[in-house]
Coordinates of C-alpha atoms and ligand atoms in Angstrom, one line a residue:
M2 CA 95.4 61.4 16.1
S3 CA 96.0 58.1 16.7
N4 CA 94.1 58.1 20.0
Y5 CA 91.2 55.4 19.8
F6 CA 88.3 55.3 22.7
V7 CA 85.8 52.4 22.4
T8 CA 83.4 51.5 24.7
T9 CA 80.0 49.2 25.4
S10 CA 77.6 50.5 27.3
I11 CA 77.2 48.9 31.1
P12 CA 74.5 46.9 32.0
Y13 CA 72.9 46.7 35.1
V14 CA 73.5 44.2 37.8
N15 CA 70.3 42.9 38.3
G16 CA 70.6 39.8 36.5
D17 CA 73.1 37.5 34.8
P18 CA 74.3 38.6 31.3
H19 CA 72.7 37.6 28.4
I20 CA 73.8 36.7 24.6
G21 CA 72.8 40.2 23.5
Y22 CA 75.1 41.8 25.9
A23 CA 77.6 39.2 24.6
M24 CA 77.0 40.3 21.0
E25 CA 77.9 44.0 22.1
L26 CA 81.0 43.2 24.1
I27 CA 82.2 41.2 20.7
Q28 CA 81.3 44.2 18.2
A29 CA 83.2 47.0 20.2
D30 CA 86.3 44.4 20.5
V31 CA 86.4 44.0 16.8
L32 CA 86.7 47.6 16.6
A33 CA 89.1 47.7 19.7
R34 CA 91.2 45.2 17.7
L35 CA 91.5 46.2 14.4
A36 CA 92.2 49.9 15.6
R37 CA 95.3 48.4 17.4
L38 CA 95.9 46.2 14.4
E39 CA 96.3 50.0 12.6
K40 CA 98.6 50.9 15.4
K41 CA 96.6 53.0 17.2
Q42 CA 96.6 53.8 21.0
V43 CA 93.2 52.0 22.5
I44 CA 91.4 52.4 25.1
F45 CA 88.3 50.1 25.2
S46 CA 86.3 50.3 28.5
I47 CA 83.7 48.1 29.7
G48 CA 82.0 47.7 33.2
T49 CA 78.6 47.6 35.1
D50 CA 76.1 49.8 36.4
E51 CA 75.5 49.2 39.9
H52 CA 73.2 51.6 41.7
G53 CA 69.7 52.1 42.0
G54 CA 66.3 50.7 43.6
K55 CA 66.1 47.6 41.8
I56 CA 69.1 46.5 42.7
A57 CA 68.3 47.2 46.5
E58 CA 64.9 46.2 46.3
K59 CA 66.8 42.5 44.9
A60 CA 69.4 42.9 47.4
I61 CA 66.7 42.6 50.3
A62 CA 65.1 39.8 48.8
L63 CA 68.3 38.0 48.9
K64 CA 69.2 39.1 52.6
I65 CA 72.6 40.5 51.2
T66 CA 73.6 44.1 51.0
P67 CA 73.4 46.2 47.5
K68 CA 77.2 46.0 47.1
E69 CA 77.7 42.3 47.8
L70 CA 74.8 41.6 45.0
A71 CA 76.6 44.1 42.6
D72 CA 80.0 42.5 43.3
K73 CA 78.7 39.0 42.7
I74 CA 77.0 39.9 39.5
S75 CA 79.8 42.5 38.3
L76 CA 82.0 39.1 38.1
K77 CA 79.5 37.4 35.9
F78 CA 80.1 40.2 33.5
S79 CA 83.9 40.4 33.2
D80 CA 83.9 36.3 33.4
L81 CA 81.8 36.5 30.5
A82 CA 84.3 39.1 29.0
D83 CA 87.2 37.1 29.6
K84 CA 85.7 33.8 28.2
L85 CA 84.8 35.5 25.2
N86 CA 88.3 36.7 24.8
I87 CA 87.0 40.5 25.0
S88 CA 90.3 42.3 25.2
Y89 CA 89.1 45.5 27.5
D90 CA 91.9 47.5 28.9
R91 CA 89.4 49.0 31.7
F92 CA 86.5 47.9 33.6
I93 CA 84.7 50.4 35.3
R94 CA 82.2 49.9 38.0
T95 CA 79.9 52.5 39.0
T96 CA 80.5 51.7 42.7
D97 CA 84.3 52.4 42.2
A98 CA 85.3 55.2 44.7
D99 CA 87.2 57.0 41.4
H100 CA 83.7 57.0 39.4
I101 CA 81.8 58.2 42.5
K102 CA 84.1 61.1 43.4
R103 CA 83.8 62.3 39.5
A104 CA 80.0 61.9 39.1
Q105 CA 79.7 64.4 42.2
A106 CA 82.5 66.8 40.3
I107 CA 80.6 66.2 37.3
W108 CA 77.3 67.2 38.9
Q109 CA 79.1 70.7 40.4
L110 CA 80.2 71.2 36.7
L111 CA 76.6 70.8 35.3
E112 CA 75.0 72.7 37.8
K113 CA 74.4 75.8 35.7
D114 CA 71.8 73.2 33.6
I115 CA 70.3 71.7 37.1
Y116 CA 67.4 73.1 38.9
K117 CA 65.0 71.9 41.7
A118 CA 61.2 71.6 41.3
S119 CA 58.2 69.3 42.2
Y120 CA 57.6 66.1 40.0
V121 CA 54.6 64.8 39.6
G122 CA 54.3 61.4 38.0
W123 CA 55.0 57.9 37.5
Y124 CA 57.9 55.7 38.0
C125 CA 58.5 51.9 37.7
T126 CA 61.6 50.7 39.7
G127 CA 61.6 47.8 37.3
D128 CA 62.7 49.7 34.9
E129 CA 64.2 52.9 36.8
A130 CA 62.5 55.0 34.5
F131 CA 60.0 57.3 35.0
F132 CA 56.5 57.2 32.5
T133 CA 54.4 59.7 31.1
E134 CA 50.9 59.8 31.7
T135 CA 50.2 58.9 28.3
E136 CA 52.3 56.0 28.4
V137 CA 50.5 54.8 31.9
K138 CA 47.1 55.7 30.6
T139 CA 48.1 53.3 27.4
H140 CA 48.7 50.3 29.7
N141 CA 46.1 50.9 32.2
G142 CA 48.5 51.7 35.1
I143 CA 50.2 48.6 35.2
C144 CA 54.0 48.2 33.4
P145 CA 54.0 45.8 30.5
N146 CA 57.8 44.9 31.1
H147 CA 57.3 44.4 34.8
N148 CA 53.8 43.2 35.5
R149 CA 53.7 45.6 38.3
P150 CA 51.9 48.9 38.7
F151 CA 53.4 52.1 38.1
E152 CA 54.2 54.2 41.1
K153 CA 53.0 57.5 41.2
I154 CA 55.6 59.9 42.4
E155 CA 55.1 63.1 43.7
E156 CA 58.4 64.8 45.2
E157 CA 61.0 67.3 45.0
N158 CA 63.6 66.0 42.6
Y159 CA 66.7 68.2 40.4
F160 CA 66.0 68.4 37.1
F161 CA 68.3 68.6 33.8
R162 CA 68.0 71.0 31.3
L163 CA 67.5 68.8 28.3
S164 CA 65.5 71.2 26.4
K165 CA 68.4 73.2 26.2
Y166 CA 70.4 71.1 23.5
G167 CA 67.9 69.5 21.4
D168 CA 69.0 72.0 18.6
V169 CA 72.6 71.4 18.9
I170 CA 72.2 68.0 19.0
K171 CA 70.1 67.9 16.0
E172 CA 72.5 70.2 14.1
A173 CA 75.5 67.3 15.1
I174 CA 73.3 64.3 14.0
L175 CA 72.7 66.1 10.6
N176 CA 76.3 67.1 9.8
K177 CA 77.8 63.5 11.3
T178 CA 79.7 65.5 13.8
F179 CA 77.5 62.8 15.8
N180 CA 76.9 60.3 13.6
I181 CA 74.3 57.3 15.0
L182 CA 74.3 54.2 13.2
P183 CA 72.6 53.0 11.5
E184 CA 70.7 55.6 9.6
N185 CA 67.6 54.6 11.0
K186 CA 68.3 54.8 14.5
S187 CA 69.5 58.7 13.6
H188 CA 66.1 59.6 12.4
E189 CA 64.4 58.2 15.4
I190 CA 66.7 60.4 17.7
L191 CA 65.7 63.5 15.3
T192 CA 61.8 62.7 15.5
L193 CA 62.3 62.5 19.2
I194 CA 64.0 66.1 19.4
D195 CA 61.3 67.4 17.0
S196 CA 58.5 66.5 19.2
G197 CA 60.4 68.4 21.9
L198 CA 62.9 67.5 24.9
D199 CA 61.7 67.9 28.0
D200 CA 64.2 68.6 31.3
I201 CA 64.6 65.1 33.0
S202 CA 64.5 64.1 36.7
I203 CA 68.2 63.5 37.6
S204 CA 67.7 62.7 41.4
R205 CA 65.8 60.5 43.7
P206 CA 65.2 61.6 47.3
K207 CA 67.1 59.4 49.7
D208 CA 64.4 58.7 51.7
K209 CA 63.0 56.1 48.9
I210 CA 66.3 55.5 47.3
N211 CA 69.5 54.8 49.3
W212 CA 71.2 53.0 46.8
G213 CA 73.0 55.9 44.9
I214 CA 75.3 58.6 44.7
K215 CA 74.7 61.4 47.2
I216 CA 74.4 64.7 45.3
P217 CA 77.1 67.4 46.8
N218 CA 75.6 69.7 49.4
D219 CA 72.5 67.9 49.5
N220 CA 71.9 65.2 51.9
S221 CA 68.2 64.4 50.8
Q222 CA 69.0 63.3 47.5
V223 CA 70.8 60.7 45.5
M224 CA 71.9 60.5 42.1
Y225 CA 69.2 59.3 39.3
V226 CA 71.2 56.0 38.6
W227 CA 70.7 56.5 34.8
F228 CA 72.2 60.2 34.9
E229 CA 75.5 58.8 36.8
A230 CA 75.9 56.0 35.1
L231 CA 76.1 57.7 31.6
M232 CA 79.0 59.6 33.2
N233 CA 81.0 56.4 33.4
Y234 CA 82.4 57.0 29.7
I235 CA 84.1 60.1 31.1
T236 CA 84.9 58.8 34.7
V237 CA 86.5 56.0 33.3
L238 CA 89.2 58.7 31.3
G239 CA 89.7 60.1 34.7
Y240 CA 87.2 63.2 33.7
P241 CA 87.6 66.0 35.3
D242 CA 90.1 65.6 37.4
S243 CA 93.0 63.2 35.3
E244 CA 94.2 65.2 32.2
E245 CA 93.9 61.4 30.3
Y246 CA 90.5 62.6 28.8
K247 CA 91.5 65.4 26.8
S248 CA 93.8 62.9 24.7
Y249 CA 91.1 60.1 24.1
W250 CA 87.7 62.0 24.3
P251 CA 85.8 62.1 22.3
A252 CA 85.2 58.5 21.8
K253 CA 85.4 57.0 18.2
V254 CA 82.4 54.8 19.0
Q255 CA 79.9 53.8 21.6
V256 CA 78.2 50.6 20.9
V257 CA 74.9 50.4 22.7
G258 CA 71.6 48.7 21.9
K259 CA 68.5 50.0 20.6
D260 CA 66.4 49.8 23.8
I261 CA 69.0 52.7 25.4
L262 CA 69.1 54.6 22.2
R263 CA 67.4 57.5 23.8
F264 CA 69.9 58.1 26.7
H265 CA 72.8 57.7 24.0
G266 CA 71.4 59.7 21.4
A267 CA 69.8 62.7 23.6
I268 CA 70.8 62.8 27.2
W269 CA 74.5 62.1 26.9
P270 CA 75.0 64.1 24.4
A271 CA 73.4 67.1 26.2
M272 CA 75.5 66.6 29.5
L273 CA 78.7 66.6 27.3
L274 CA 77.9 69.7 25.7
S275 CA 76.8 71.0 29.2
L276 CA 80.1 70.0 30.4
G277 CA 81.3 72.0 27.0
L278 CA 83.0 68.4 25.8
Q279 CA 82.9 67.1 22.2
L280 CA 79.9 64.4 21.3
P281 CA 81.3 61.0 20.6
E282 CA 82.1 60.7 16.6
K283 CA 79.9 57.6 16.2
L284 CA 77.1 56.3 18.1
Y285 CA 76.4 52.5 16.9
V286 CA 73.2 50.9 17.9
H287 CA 72.7 47.0 17.3
G288 CA 69.4 45.4 17.7
F289 CA 67.5 42.7 19.6
V290 CA 68.8 39.0 19.9
T291 CA 66.1 36.4 20.0
L292 CA 65.6 33.2 20.6
N293 CA 64.0 30.9 18.4
G294 CA 62.3 33.9 17.3
L295 CA 61.2 34.5 20.7
K296 CA 61.9 37.9 22.8
I297 CA 64.6 36.8 25.5
G298 CA 63.5 37.3 28.8
K299 CA 63.8 36.1 32.3
S300 CA 60.0 36.4 33.0
L301 CA 59.6 34.1 29.7
G302 CA 62.3 31.6 31.3
N303 CA 63.9 31.1 27.9
A304 CA 66.8 32.7 28.5
I305 CA 70.2 31.1 27.2
S306 CA 73.5 31.8 28.9
P307 CA 76.7 32.4 26.6
D308 CA 78.1 29.9 28.8
E309 CA 76.2 26.8 27.3
I310 CA 77.1 28.0 23.9
I311 CA 80.9 28.4 24.8
N312 CA 81.5 25.7 26.9
I313 CA 80.6 23.5 23.7
Y314 CA 82.1 25.6 20.7
G315 CA 84.2 27.9 22.3
P316 CA 84.7 31.7 21.7
D317 CA 85.4 32.1 18.3
A318 CA 82.8 30.2 16.9
F319 CA 80.2 32.4 19.4
R320 CA 82.0 35.6 18.0
Y321 CA 81.5 34.4 14.5
Y322 CA 77.8 33.6 14.6
F323 CA 76.8 36.8 16.5
L324 CA 79.3 38.9 14.2
R325 CA 78.0 37.4 10.7
H326 CA 74.6 36.3 11.3
I327 CA 73.1 38.6 13.4
P328 CA 73.3 41.5 11.4
S329 CA 74.6 44.2 12.3
Y330 CA 71.8 46.8 11.5
G331 CA 68.4 44.8 12.7
D332 CA 67.6 42.6 14.6
G333 CA 68.7 38.7 14.7
D334 CA 67.7 35.5 15.9
F335 CA 69.5 32.8 17.8
N336 CA 68.8 28.9 17.7
W337 CA 70.8 26.1 17.6
S338 CA 70.2 24.9 14.3
L339 CA 71.4 28.3 12.6
F340 CA 74.4 28.0 14.9
E341 CA 75.3 24.6 13.8
K342 CA 74.5 24.9 10.4
A343 CA 77.1 28.0 10.3
Y344 CA 79.6 26.2 12.4
N345 CA 79.7 23.2 10.1
N346 CA 79.3 24.7 6.6
E347 CA 81.1 27.8 7.1
L348 CA 83.6 27.4 9.6
A349 CA 84.7 23.5 9.6
N350 CA 84.0 22.9 5.7
E351 CA 84.7 25.9 4.3
L352 CA 87.8 27.8 6.8
G353 CA 88.7 24.2 8.3
N354 CA 88.8 22.1 5.2
A355 CA 90.6 25.1 3.1
V356 CA 93.5 25.1 5.7
Q357 CA 93.5 21.4 6.0
R358 CA 93.5 20.9 2.7
T359 CA 96.6 23.1 2.1
I360 CA 98.5 22.1 5.2
T361 CA 98.2 18.3 5.0
L362 CA 100.0 18.2 1.4
F363 CA 102.4 20.4 2.6
D364 CA 103.2 17.8 5.5
K365 CA 103.3 15.1 3.1
Y366 CA 105.3 16.7 -0.1
F367 CA 107.2 19.3 1.5
A368 CA 108.2 18.6 5.2
E369 CA 111.5 18.8 5.2
E370 CA 111.9 22.5 3.6
L371 CA 111.6 25.6 5.0
I372 CA 109.3 27.8 3.1
S373 CA 108.7 31.3 3.6
I374 CA 105.6 32.7 2.4
N375 CA 104.4 35.9 1.5
I376 CA 100.7 37.2 2.7
A377 CA 98.5 37.6 -0.4
Q378 CA 97.5 41.2 -0.9
H379 CA 93.8 41.5 -2.1
D380 CA 91.5 44.4 -2.5
I381 CA 89.4 44.9 1.0
A382 CA 88.0 48.5 0.5
G383 CA 84.8 46.7 0.6
Y384 CA 86.1 45.1 4.0
T385 CA 87.4 48.5 5.6
Q386 CA 84.0 50.3 4.6
A387 CA 82.1 48.0 6.4
L388 CA 84.2 48.1 9.5
S389 CA 84.0 51.8 9.4
E390 CA 80.0 51.6 9.2
C391 CA 79.9 49.0 12.4
R392 CA 79.0 46.5 9.5
F393 CA 80.2 43.2 11.0
D394 CA 78.1 40.8 9.2
R395 CA 79.4 42.9 5.5
A396 CA 83.1 42.5 6.7
L397 CA 82.9 38.9 7.0
D398 CA 80.6 38.3 3.8
V399 CA 83.8 39.8 1.9
V400 CA 86.3 37.7 4.2
W401 CA 84.0 34.4 3.3
E402 CA 84.3 35.3 -0.5
Q403 CA 88.1 34.9 -0.3
V404 CA 87.3 31.7 1.6
R405 CA 85.1 30.4 -1.0
G406 CA 87.2 32.0 -3.7
L407 CA 90.3 30.0 -2.4
N408 CA 87.9 26.4 -2.2
Q409 CA 87.2 26.9 -5.2
Y410 CA 90.4 27.6 -6.5
I411 CA 91.6 24.1 -4.8
D412 CA 88.6 22.4 -6.4
E413 CA 89.6 23.2 -10.0
T414 CA 93.9 22.9 -9.2
K415 CA 93.2 19.4 -7.7
P416 CA 96.8 20.2 -6.2
W417 CA 96.7 16.1 -5.0
E418 CA 96.6 15.3 -8.9
I419 CA 99.5 17.6 -9.7
A420 CA 101.3 15.7 -7.1
Q421 CA 100.4 12.4 -8.5
S422 CA 101.3 13.9 -12.0
G423 CA 105.1 14.4 -10.3
D424 CA 105.4 18.2 -10.9
M425 CA 106.8 19.2 -7.8
E426 CA 107.5 22.6 -8.5
H427 CA 104.0 23.2 -10.0
L428 CA 102.4 21.5 -6.7
K429 CA 104.6 24.0 -4.4
E430 CA 103.8 27.0 -6.2
V431 CA 99.8 26.2 -5.8
L432 CA 100.3 25.4 -2.2
I433 CA 102.1 28.6 -2.0
Y434 CA 99.7 30.3 -3.5
Q435 CA 96.8 28.9 -1.0
A436 CA 99.3 29.2 1.8
S437 CA 99.4 33.0 1.4
N438 CA 95.9 33.7 0.8
L439 CA 94.8 31.7 4.1
L440 CA 97.4 34.3 5.8
E441 CA 96.0 37.4 4.4
I442 CA 92.5 35.5 5.6
S443 CA 94.0 34.9 8.9
I444 CA 94.8 38.8 9.4
L445 CA 91.4 40.0 7.8
I446 CA 89.4 37.4 10.8
G447 CA 91.9 38.7 13.5
P448 CA 89.6 41.0 15.2
F449 CA 86.5 38.5 15.0
M450 CA 88.0 35.7 15.7
P451 CA 91.7 36.0 17.1
N452 CA 92.2 32.2 18.7
T453 CA 91.5 31.5 14.9
A454 CA 93.7 33.9 13.7
L455 CA 96.6 33.2 15.4
N456 CA 96.4 29.4 15.2
M457 CA 96.5 29.8 11.4
K458 CA 99.4 31.8 12.0
K459 CA 101.2 29.2 13.4
I460 CA 100.2 26.7 11.3
F461 CA 101.6 28.6 8.1
N462 CA 105.0 29.5 9.6
L463 CA 106.4 26.9 7.4
S464 CA 109.8 28.9 7.6
T465 CA 110.9 26.6 11.1
K466 CA 111.5 23.2 11.6
E467 CA 108.7 23.6 14.9
K468 CA 105.2 22.6 13.2
F469 CA 102.1 23.7 15.1
R470 CA 99.1 22.0 13.8
Q471 CA 95.7 22.0 14.9
I472 CA 92.2 21.2 13.0
L473 CA 90.2 24.2 13.2
F474 CA 86.3 23.8 14.2
P475 CA 86.4 19.9 14.3
K476 CA 83.1 18.8 13.8
L477 CA 81.2 18.3 16.6
D478 CA 78.4 15.9 18.5
K479 CA 76.4 18.3 20.6
K480 CA 75.5 15.6 23.4
Ligands
ZN515 ZN1 58.6 48.3 34.4

C-alpha cells in the first residue's frame, strides 16, 4: 500500500500560534514530503479545534461571537503553516459542517460504549478538562495552570467506556502495532493503563456550555470538546459516510505534543477500537520548547511569535533550527544566540560556503561549458533509519556529516590551487565531484529545507545556458 496519511494535532483557537506548534507542523511536514519523494500518495492533515467553554468565554470578553473568534485565530494558524512552507493537503476546522455532521454520526456508532450517569467532580475551563479529587487537593483547590479555582461540577453527563479498552491498547503497544515514540512515552501510557483507565465524561450540559456539537437525540447536552476534536483525524477522511478513509486509515504517523499524550495514547485508540478501526501505526510525541530556558506561557509574558524569527531568517533556517537543535526525543530551548550560532556556523559557513566555493570556480573557469552532473550516492541507511523513528535531529546529523566531509575535501584538495597550476581536466573533475555531492545533499535536505534544496538544484543545473545564482543563508545583521 502506497497511501500515506499523516496528521498534526489540531491546536485550540484560544491564543496565537507559538513556536512549539510551529515545530510540530514542521516535523509532520518532513514526513509528508519524504513520503511524496518515495512516490506515496499522501494526505497531510492539519487544522484547528474550535469548540468549548474557553472559546465561548473569551469571545464574550472580546464582545464577538465564538465563531468570529475561531475564524480569526484559525486564520493565524493557516497563515503560519503557509509562512513555514508546510505542504498540508487539508486544513480541518471542527466548526466545519462536515466535521459536525460526521462527529454526530460517530457518536451514534459509539453508542454501545456510551452511557449516561451523574458526574460529581472538578473541572477547569482553562484546561477544558476534568480533574480528580487528589489533583484538586494537591493544589489546594486552585488550578496551577490558570490560577483560578477548580469548579465543582455535579451534572448528568454521558460517559464513554474507556475502561473496557485498556488491555487491547496495552497489547497493541507491546507488540508495536501501535508504536508510541519515543519509548519513554510508550511506558508512560503503559503505566497509565496499568493504574486502571476510568470511563470518561464526554459531554457537558448545554445550559453550561453552549458552544459545542449537539448530541444526537438529546438537546440538553453538547459533546465534550476533546472528544469530538479527536474525531477530526477520521472525519477529515470522510469517515463514516465517504469511502476515502478506507484507503488512508490507519494513519502512518500522528504527531502530537507530550501534553496531550493521554488523549492520543489512551482515549483516541479506545474510540477507534470501539468503532472497529485500526490504531495509527505510529504516534510520535515531541517535547516542549522553552524560551531562554523558561517555559513559554502567555501568563509569563515571554511568548515569542514564530513570525519574529521567520521574518528575519526565512522559513528554512527556522525549520532547520527546530528540527536539528530541539531534540526529537526530548525538550529543547530556543534563544536568539543559539539560533544565530546555528545559522552562521552550520547554514552560512558550512552549507552555504560549500555551495559558494564550488559554483564560483565553475563560473570562473567553465562558464561557457554545459556540464551534466550525476548525483552522488552515499550510504544513507542512518538517515533513513532516523526518519523512520521520527528522529529528525539524527537525520540532519547524518546529512551534516556529509556537508562537513565535503568541506574537508575542498580544504584538502584546494581546487583554487589546481586552477592556478593550469590542470583544467583535474579541476573539472574535482568540481564535478563537489557538485555531485551537493546535489545529493540537496535531495537529503529536501524534506527539511525545501526552498534551499530547490535553489541548490537550480544552481547546479549546469547543463543549461540559463544560470541561477543565489547566496544561500547570507550573513545577516539582526537590526
Ligand atoms: Zn486550569
